[in-house]
Coordinates of C-alpha atoms in Angstrom, one line a residue:
M430 CA -117.9 -2.1 47.2
E431 CA -121.3 -3.9 47.2
E432 CA -122.1 -6.0 50.2
V433 CA -122.4 -9.1 48.0
S434 CA -118.7 -8.5 46.7
R435 CA -117.7 -7.8 50.6
A436 CA -119.2 -11.3 51.5
F437 CA -117.6 -12.9 48.7
W438 CA -114.0 -11.8 49.4
K439 CA -114.3 -12.3 53.3
V440 CA -114.4 -16.0 52.6
D441 CA -112.0 -16.2 49.8
P442 CA -108.8 -18.5 50.4
I443 CA -106.4 -15.9 49.1
V444 CA -107.6 -13.0 51.0
R445 CA -107.6 -15.3 54.2
S446 CA -104.1 -16.5 53.5
M447 CA -103.0 -12.6 53.4
G448 CA -104.4 -12.0 57.0
G449 CA -108.1 -11.8 56.2
Y450 CA -110.7 -9.3 55.2
L451 CA -109.8 -5.9 57.0
D452 CA -112.4 -4.6 59.8
V453 CA -111.7 -1.1 59.5
I454 CA -113.0 -0.9 62.9
G455 CA -110.3 -0.5 65.5
L456 CA -107.8 0.9 62.9
T457 CA -105.9 3.7 64.4
P458 CA -106.4 7.2 62.6
V459 CA -103.3 6.7 60.7
E460 CA -104.2 3.4 59.3
T461 CA -107.7 4.7 58.4
T462 CA -105.9 7.5 56.5
L463 CA -103.8 5.1 54.5
V464 CA -106.8 2.9 53.4
H465 CA -109.0 6.0 52.6
W466 CA -105.9 7.6 50.5
T467 CA -105.3 3.9 48.8
E468 CA -109.2 3.6 47.8
H469 CA -108.9 7.1 46.4
V470 CA -105.9 6.5 44.3
F471 CA -107.7 3.0 43.0
D472 CA -110.9 4.8 42.5
I473 CA -109.1 7.4 40.1
N474 CA -107.2 4.7 38.0
I475 CA -110.6 2.7 37.8
G476 CA -112.5 5.8 36.6
L477 CA -109.8 7.0 34.0
L478 CA -109.4 3.3 32.5
D479 CA -113.2 3.0 32.4
A480 CA -113.6 6.4 30.5
R481 CA -110.5 5.4 28.2
D482 CA -111.9 2.0 27.4
P483 CA -115.3 0.8 28.5
D484 CA -114.7 -2.6 27.2
L485 CA -112.2 -3.6 29.8
N486 CA -115.3 -3.7 32.4
I487 CA -112.7 -2.5 34.7
K488 CA -115.6 -1.2 37.2
G489 CA -116.0 -4.8 37.6
I490 CA -112.6 -5.2 39.9
D491 CA -113.0 -4.8 43.3
L492 CA -110.1 -3.3 46.0
V493 CA -109.8 -5.5 48.8
I494 CA -107.5 -4.4 51.9
S495 CA -106.3 -7.5 53.6
A496 CA -105.4 -7.6 57.7
G497 CA -102.1 -9.3 57.3
D498 CA -99.0 -7.9 58.9
A499 CA -96.7 -8.8 55.9
P500 CA -96.0 -6.5 53.2
N501 CA -97.8 -8.0 50.0
A502 CA -100.2 -7.0 47.2
A503 CA -101.8 -9.4 44.7
A504 CA -104.2 -9.8 41.8
R505 CA -106.7 -12.3 42.4
Q506 CA -109.3 -13.9 40.2
S507 CA -112.1 -16.3 41.2
G508 CA -114.9 -17.1 38.5
D509 CA -116.2 -13.8 37.2
R510 CA -114.8 -11.8 40.4
R511 CA -111.6 -9.8 40.1
A512 CA -109.9 -8.1 42.9
V513 CA -106.7 -6.2 43.7
I514 CA -105.6 -7.1 47.1
I515 CA -103.2 -4.8 49.2
S516 CA -102.1 -5.8 52.9
L517 CA -102.2 -3.3 55.5
G518 CA -98.8 -4.4 56.2
L519 CA -97.6 -3.0 53.0
L520 CA -99.2 0.3 53.5
R521 CA -97.7 0.5 57.2
K522 CA -94.3 -0.5 55.7
L523 CA -94.8 2.3 52.9
W524 CA -95.7 4.8 55.3
R525 CA -93.0 4.2 57.5
F526 CA -90.3 4.4 54.6
L527 CA -92.0 7.6 53.5
T528 CA -92.1 9.2 56.9
A529 CA -88.5 8.1 57.5
A530 CA -87.5 9.6 54.3
A531 CA -89.3 12.8 54.9
H532 CA -87.7 13.5 58.1
H533 CA -84.3 12.3 57.1
P534 CA -82.1 15.6 56.7
D535 CA -80.1 13.8 54.1
V536 CA -83.0 13.0 51.8
L537 CA -83.7 15.9 49.5
S538 CA -81.6 18.1 51.1
R539 CA -81.1 20.6 48.5
A540 CA -84.4 20.6 46.7
H541 CA -86.5 20.6 49.9
P542 CA -84.2 21.1 52.8
L543 CA -85.3 19.9 56.1
R544 CA -84.5 23.0 58.4
D545 CA -86.0 22.3 62.0
P546 CA -86.9 18.4 62.1
G547 CA -89.2 17.9 65.4
K548 CA -88.9 13.8 65.0
S549 CA -85.9 11.4 64.2
W550 CA -86.3 9.2 61.1
K551 CA -85.6 6.5 63.6
E552 CA -89.0 7.3 65.3
A553 CA -90.5 6.9 62.0
L554 CA -89.0 3.3 61.5
D555 CA -89.0 1.9 65.0
G556 CA -91.7 3.7 66.8
P557 CA -96.0 4.0 66.5
L558 CA -97.1 5.4 63.0
I559 CA -96.5 9.0 63.0
A560 CA -99.6 10.9 61.7
F561 CA -99.3 13.3 59.2
D562 CA -100.6 16.3 61.3
D563 CA -97.6 15.5 63.6
W564 CA -95.0 15.8 61.0
S565 CA -92.8 18.8 61.9
M566 CA -91.1 20.2 58.9
E567 CA -91.9 23.1 56.2
A568 CA -95.5 22.6 54.5
E569 CA -93.6 22.2 50.9
R570 CA -91.4 19.7 52.1
A571 CA -94.4 17.5 53.8
E572 CA -96.9 17.9 50.8
Y573 CA -93.9 16.9 48.2
F574 CA -93.6 13.8 50.4
V575 CA -97.1 13.1 50.2
D576 CA -97.1 13.4 46.5
I577 CA -94.3 10.8 46.5
L578 CA -96.8 8.5 48.7
M579 CA -99.5 8.9 46.4
Q580 CA -96.9 7.7 43.3
M581 CA -96.1 4.7 45.2
F582 CA -100.0 3.9 45.9
D583 CA -100.4 4.6 42.2
Y584 CA -97.5 2.0 41.2
V585 CA -98.9 -0.8 43.5
I586 CA -102.4 -0.5 42.4
T587 CA -101.6 0.1 38.4
H588 CA -99.2 -3.0 38.3
E589 CA -101.9 -5.2 40.0
L590 CA -104.6 -3.7 37.6
A591 CA -101.9 -4.8 34.8
H592 CA -101.8 -8.4 35.8
L593 CA -105.8 -8.6 35.5
L594 CA -106.0 -6.8 32.3
R595 CA -103.2 -8.7 30.8
R596 CA -104.7 -11.8 31.7
H597 CA -101.6 -13.3 33.6
I598 CA -103.6 -15.1 35.8
D599 CA -105.2 -17.2 32.6
L600 CA -101.4 -18.0 31.9
L601 CA -100.5 -19.3 35.4
F602 CA -104.0 -21.0 35.6
P603 CA -105.1 -22.2 32.4
D604 CA -108.0 -24.8 33.6
A605 CA -110.0 -21.8 35.0
T606 CA -108.8 -22.8 38.6
P607 CA -109.1 -19.7 40.7
G608 CA -105.8 -17.7 40.8
F609 CA -103.5 -15.1 41.7
V610 CA -100.3 -13.4 41.5
D611 CA -98.6 -12.0 44.6
E612 CA -95.8 -9.6 45.1
A613 CA -94.1 -11.5 47.8
A614 CA -93.9 -14.7 46.1
T615 CA -95.2 -16.2 49.4
Y616 CA -97.9 -18.6 48.1
L617 CA -97.7 -18.9 44.4
D618 CA -95.2 -21.7 44.3
Q619 CA -97.6 -24.1 46.3
A620 CA -100.6 -23.0 44.6
P621 CA -103.0 -25.8 43.3
G622 CA -103.9 -25.6 39.5
R623 CA -101.0 -23.7 38.6
S624 CA -99.5 -24.7 35.1
P625 CA -96.9 -27.1 35.5
E626 CA -95.5 -26.5 32.1
L627 CA -94.8 -22.7 32.6
L628 CA -91.2 -21.9 32.4
P629 CA -89.6 -19.8 35.1
E630 CA -88.4 -17.1 32.7
T631 CA -92.2 -16.7 32.0
L632 CA -93.2 -16.1 35.6
Q633 CA -90.5 -13.2 35.5
D634 CA -92.1 -11.8 32.1
I635 CA -95.4 -11.8 33.9
E636 CA -93.8 -9.4 36.6
F637 CA -92.0 -7.0 34.1
D638 CA -94.9 -7.1 31.6
A639 CA -97.0 -5.6 34.7
D640 CA -94.2 -3.2 35.5
A641 CA -94.4 -1.9 31.9
N642 CA -98.2 -1.9 31.6
G643 CA -98.8 -0.3 34.6
L644 CA -96.4 2.6 33.8
N645 CA -98.2 2.8 30.7
Q646 CA -101.5 3.4 32.5
M647 CA -99.8 6.0 34.7
L648 CA -98.2 7.9 31.7
L649 CA -101.3 7.5 29.7
S650 CA -103.4 9.5 32.7
M651 CA -100.2 12.1 33.0
D652 CA -102.7 15.0 31.8
E653 CA -105.9 14.1 33.8
K654 CA -103.7 13.3 37.0
H655 CA -101.9 16.9 36.6
P656 CA -104.5 19.2 35.4
F657 CA -103.0 22.2 36.5
L658 CA -100.2 21.8 33.8
R659 CA -101.2 23.5 30.3
G660 CA -98.7 21.6 28.3
W661 CA -95.6 19.4 29.8
T662 CA -92.1 21.1 29.8
A663 CA -89.2 19.5 29.8
E664 CA -88.8 20.5 33.5
D665 CA -92.3 19.1 34.4
G666 CA -91.6 16.0 32.5
L667 CA -87.9 15.4 34.6
E668 CA -89.9 16.2 37.9
Y669 CA -92.5 13.7 37.1
G670 CA -89.8 11.1 36.4
F671 CA -87.9 11.5 39.5
Q672 CA -91.2 11.1 41.6
L673 CA -92.0 8.0 39.7
A674 CA -88.7 6.4 39.9
F675 CA -88.0 7.7 43.6
A676 CA -91.5 6.2 44.6
H677 CA -90.7 3.0 42.9
I678 CA -87.4 2.3 44.5
L679 CA -89.1 2.7 47.7
V680 CA -91.8 0.1 47.2
M681 CA -89.0 -2.2 45.9
R682 CA -87.0 -1.7 48.9
A683 CA -90.2 -2.4 50.9
L684 CA -90.7 -5.5 49.2
D685 CA -87.3 -6.6 49.5
T686 CA -87.2 -8.7 52.7
R687 CA -84.7 -11.5 51.8
E688 CA -81.2 -11.1 53.0
G689 CA -78.6 -13.1 50.6
P690 CA -77.9 -12.9 46.9
V691 CA -79.9 -10.2 44.8
D692 CA -81.1 -12.6 42.3
R693 CA -83.4 -14.5 45.1
P694 CA -82.1 -18.2 44.7
G695 CA -85.2 -20.5 45.2
T696 CA -87.6 -18.3 43.9
E697 CA -88.9 -17.8 40.5
Y698 CA -89.5 -14.3 41.0
P699 CA -87.5 -11.6 40.0
S700 CA -85.3 -9.6 42.2
P701 CA -86.9 -6.3 43.5
L702 CA -83.6 -4.5 42.9
F703 CA -83.6 -5.6 39.1
R704 CA -87.3 -4.8 38.9
A705 CA -86.4 -1.2 40.4
M706 CA -83.4 -0.9 37.9
N707 CA -85.5 -1.7 34.8
F708 CA -88.4 0.1 35.7
T709 CA -86.6 3.5 36.5
N710 CA -84.9 3.1 33.1
L711 CA -88.2 2.4 31.4
V712 CA -89.6 5.7 33.1
F713 CA -87.0 8.1 31.6
R714 CA -86.8 6.1 28.2
S715 CA -90.8 6.8 27.9
L716 CA -91.0 10.2 29.0
H717 CA -88.2 10.9 26.7
D718 CA -90.6 9.9 24.0
L719 CA -93.5 11.9 25.5
V720 CA -91.9 15.3 26.5
P721 CA -88.9 17.1 25.1
C722 CA -86.4 15.9 27.9
D723 CA -82.8 16.2 26.9
F724 CA -81.1 12.8 27.2
E725 CA -78.2 13.8 29.5
E726 CA -80.6 15.6 31.8
S727 CA -82.8 12.5 31.8
V728 CA -79.8 10.2 32.9
R729 CA -79.0 13.0 35.6
V730 CA -82.5 12.8 37.1
H731 CA -82.5 9.3 37.1
D732 CA -79.2 9.1 39.0
T733 CA -80.7 11.5 41.6
A734 CA -83.4 9.5 42.3
W735 CA -81.2 6.6 43.0
F736 CA -79.0 8.8 45.1
E737 CA -81.9 10.3 47.0
A738 CA -83.3 6.9 47.8
S739 CA -80.0 5.6 48.8
E740 CA -79.8 8.1 51.5
I741 CA -82.8 6.6 53.6
S742 CA -82.0 2.9 52.3
K743 CA -78.7 2.8 53.8
D744 CA -80.2 3.5 57.4
I745 CA -83.2 1.0 56.8
G746 CA -81.2 -2.3 57.0
F747 CA -79.3 -4.7 54.9
G748 CA -78.0 -4.1 51.6
D749 CA -74.7 -2.2 51.3
G750 CA -73.7 -2.2 47.8
R751 CA -77.3 -3.3 47.0
W752 CA -79.4 -0.4 47.8
F753 CA -76.8 2.1 48.4
G754 CA -73.2 2.6 49.2
E755 CA -71.5 2.6 45.6
G756 CA -74.2 0.8 43.7
P757 CA -74.9 -2.6 43.0
S758 CA -72.0 -4.8 42.8
D759 CA -70.0 -5.3 39.2
A760 CA -71.4 -8.9 39.4
D761 CA -75.2 -8.2 40.1
H762 CA -74.8 -5.1 37.4
E763 CA -73.7 -7.8 35.0
K764 CA -76.6 -10.1 35.9
F765 CA -79.0 -7.1 35.4
L766 CA -77.6 -6.3 31.9
V767 CA -77.8 -10.0 30.8
R768 CA -81.6 -10.0 31.9
E769 CA -82.3 -6.5 30.4
A770 CA -82.5 -7.6 26.8
R771 CA -85.1 -10.2 28.1
Y772 CA -87.1 -7.6 30.1
F773 CA -87.5 -5.2 26.9
E774 CA -88.8 -8.3 25.3
A775 CA -91.5 -9.5 28.0
T776 CA -94.4 -7.8 26.7
R777 CA -93.8 -9.2 23.3
R778 CA -93.6 -12.6 24.4
I779 CA -96.7 -12.6 26.7
D780 CA -98.7 -11.0 23.6
R781 CA -97.2 -14.2 21.7
I782 CA -98.5 -16.7 24.5
L783 CA -101.7 -14.9 24.7
D784 CA -102.3 -14.8 21.0
G785 CA -101.6 -18.3 21.0
A786 CA -104.1 -19.3 23.6
D787 CA -106.7 -17.2 21.8
N788 CA -106.3 -18.8 18.5
G789 CA -105.5 -22.4 20.2

């Protein structure tokens, strides 16, 4: 990032509200590695998007890592400057969940068994961050979980880029007020300048539209991100779908910090659980159109991703019948089904709103 941009974001009020601009001096080796990996995934996505459509002016978007402990990510627009902001707290939490899953003997016990764990998954959740070099397991299993982490970072980054590219901030802040969207729903309700006419349903549409368009970015880049494949077989497609689904469930689990009802009353943001249910369904529907995957096999792999994620979710904390156990309660599942039809139409509604703004 250029020094001028760095100076601009250091005094930005949203960056400050998310803990301030991160000073890399003083980071632990694990934190430094997480920041570098995040920058790497961001740069790859920016490069691929720019190559596909230079008119997006995608290279003008900055990546800002904030120093906040709270797990959060945001898309920020201020004048002609745009940024994806990710808190160090989110990177830490994703690493803890990922490391705990890698050290949990019940997670991926068939595909990549953990034969001789040198550390307990509990250490990963409660103790100091465990460096990758200190993982004690077979190299194949360790490398597989790092692949999952890259998919987690890929999801977070493409989702925030989608907020910017789909002009969601223009909808939230129509009077050219500097605006933002954040994943923790911590600040938006009090944001000055937010459109008072925006329906709560539109706020939910924005999140599902960003999920759908972020996924589209990932699928459009399948070949470039997997250059070793000389053509996608059904097995390749199902494995990629599993990784995307498993990674997304862990990210949503990390953002689900509120005890109580699944549908998060008192906030206009959609439930992380409902977002995970919708996104994982969308992954396999989309892959079914791109790769010759058998439908029943797609359903089986989808369900396996949820089962494997549940093996670590049940030991993380609250949520029995939410992220694990027998799955979402019947009442919560019915709520999701009612909303699912709306989720499918979210992008079309956003298109119509943006077209109206352009023609108004």
